[in-house]
Coordinates of C-alpha atoms in Angstrom, one line a residue:
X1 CA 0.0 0.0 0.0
X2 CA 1.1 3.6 -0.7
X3 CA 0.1 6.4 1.6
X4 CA 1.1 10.2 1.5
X5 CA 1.8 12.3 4.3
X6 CA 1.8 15.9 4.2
X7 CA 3.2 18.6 6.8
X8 CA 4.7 22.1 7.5
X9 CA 1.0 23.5 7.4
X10 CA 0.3 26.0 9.6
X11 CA -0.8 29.6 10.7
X12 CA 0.9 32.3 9.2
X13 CA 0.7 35.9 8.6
X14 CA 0.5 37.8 5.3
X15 CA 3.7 38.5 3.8
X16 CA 5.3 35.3 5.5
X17 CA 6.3 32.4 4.4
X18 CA 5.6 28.6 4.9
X19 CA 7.5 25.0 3.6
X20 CA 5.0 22.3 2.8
X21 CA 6.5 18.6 2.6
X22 CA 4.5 15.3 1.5
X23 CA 6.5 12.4 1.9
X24 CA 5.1 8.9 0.1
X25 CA 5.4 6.0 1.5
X26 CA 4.7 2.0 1.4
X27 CA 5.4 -0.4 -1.5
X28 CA 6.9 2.0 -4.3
X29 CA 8.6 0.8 -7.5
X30 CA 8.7 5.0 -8.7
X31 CA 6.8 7.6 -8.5
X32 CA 6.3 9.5 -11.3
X33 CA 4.6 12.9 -11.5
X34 CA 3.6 14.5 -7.8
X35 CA 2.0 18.2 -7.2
X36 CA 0.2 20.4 -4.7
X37 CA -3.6 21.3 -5.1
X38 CA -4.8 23.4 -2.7
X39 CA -8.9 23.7 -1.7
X40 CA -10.0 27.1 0.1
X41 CA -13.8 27.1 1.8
X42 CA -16.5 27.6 -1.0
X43 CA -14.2 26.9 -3.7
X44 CA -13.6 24.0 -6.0
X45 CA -10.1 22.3 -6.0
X46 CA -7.1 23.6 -7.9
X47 CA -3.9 22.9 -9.0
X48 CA -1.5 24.6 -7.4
X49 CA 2.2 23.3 -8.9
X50 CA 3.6 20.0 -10.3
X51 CA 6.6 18.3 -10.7
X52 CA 7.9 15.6 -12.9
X53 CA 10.1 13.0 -12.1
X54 CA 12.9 14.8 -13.8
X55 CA 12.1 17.8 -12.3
X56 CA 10.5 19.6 -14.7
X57 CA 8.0 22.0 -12.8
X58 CA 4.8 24.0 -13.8
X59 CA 3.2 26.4 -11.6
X60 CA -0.4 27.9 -11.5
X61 CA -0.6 31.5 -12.3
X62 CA -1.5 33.0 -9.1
X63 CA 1.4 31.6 -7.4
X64 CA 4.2 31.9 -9.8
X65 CA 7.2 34.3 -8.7
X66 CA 6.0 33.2 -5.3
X67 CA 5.6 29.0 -4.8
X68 CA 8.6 27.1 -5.8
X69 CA 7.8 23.3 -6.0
X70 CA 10.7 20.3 -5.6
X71 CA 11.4 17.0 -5.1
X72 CA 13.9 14.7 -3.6
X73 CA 13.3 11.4 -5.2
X74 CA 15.8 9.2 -2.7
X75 CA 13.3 10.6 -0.1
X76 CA 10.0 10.2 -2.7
X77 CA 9.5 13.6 -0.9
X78 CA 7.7 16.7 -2.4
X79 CA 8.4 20.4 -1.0
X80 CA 6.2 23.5 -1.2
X81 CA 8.2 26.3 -0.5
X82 CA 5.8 29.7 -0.2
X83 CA 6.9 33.3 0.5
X84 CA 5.3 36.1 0.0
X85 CA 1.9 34.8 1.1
X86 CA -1.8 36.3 0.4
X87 CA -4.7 35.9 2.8
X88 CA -5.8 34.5 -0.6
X89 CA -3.5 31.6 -0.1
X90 CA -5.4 30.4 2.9
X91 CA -6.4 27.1 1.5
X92 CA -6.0 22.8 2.7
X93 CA -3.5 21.9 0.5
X94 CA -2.9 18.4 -0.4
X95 CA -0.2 16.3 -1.9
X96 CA -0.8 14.2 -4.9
X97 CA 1.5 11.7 -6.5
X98 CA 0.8 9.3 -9.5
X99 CA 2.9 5.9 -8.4
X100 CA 3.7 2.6 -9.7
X101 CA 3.6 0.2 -6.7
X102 CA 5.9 -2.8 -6.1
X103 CA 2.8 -5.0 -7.3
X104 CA 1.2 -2.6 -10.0
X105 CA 1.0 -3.1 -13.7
X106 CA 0.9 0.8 -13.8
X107 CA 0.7 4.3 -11.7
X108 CA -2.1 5.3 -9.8
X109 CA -3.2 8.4 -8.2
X110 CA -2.7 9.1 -4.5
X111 CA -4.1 11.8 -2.3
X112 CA -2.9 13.1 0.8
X113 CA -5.1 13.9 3.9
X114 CA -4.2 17.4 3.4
X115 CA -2.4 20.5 5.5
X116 CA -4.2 23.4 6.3
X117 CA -2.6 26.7 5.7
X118 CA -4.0 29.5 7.5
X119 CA -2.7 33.5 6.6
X120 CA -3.8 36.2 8.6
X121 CA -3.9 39.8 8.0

């Protein structure tokens, strides 16, 4: 079984800045693609950055100059580094990760519980 952990959520006030990590863990043969989506109260889910397994990184539009995304793949761990954060920000963000267990024909999508990010005025 594969399970993904996130962390580094927290309360934080505008301006400030904030790491996220997501760490997968279990049976993994790879992981391939993994990202950050982010849900704020009232609002549908979005996508928030992604990363490929060779690092090659695209960012949504509200958060680029601002979110830097990366990966350390002997760790199959994920980063969200945030500055320069918005009340608009304020969100649960949740880790995802497409990945090819030791007993899978192919990659699957996995889901995080989530970390809420909270920033204050």
């Amino acid at each position: 079984q594969v399970q993904l952990v996130e962390s580094g959520g927290g309360l934080v006030q505008a301006g400030g800045s904030l790491r996220l990590s997501c760490a997968a863990s279990g049976s993994i043969f790879r992981v391939n693609n993994m990202g950050w989506y982010r849900q704020a109260p009232g609002s549908q889910r979005e996508l928030v950055a992604t990363i490929t397994s060779g690092g090659m990184t695209n960012y949504a539009d509200p958060v680029k100059g601002r979110f830097t995304i990366s990966r350390d793949n002997a760790k199959n761990t994920v980063y969200l580094q945030m500055n320069s954060l918005k009340p608009e920000d304020a969100a649960m963000y949740y880790c995802n990760a497409d990945v090819v267990s030791d007993s899978g024909w192919y990659g699957m999508d996995y889901w995080g519980k989530g970390t809420l990010v909270t920033v204050s005025l």
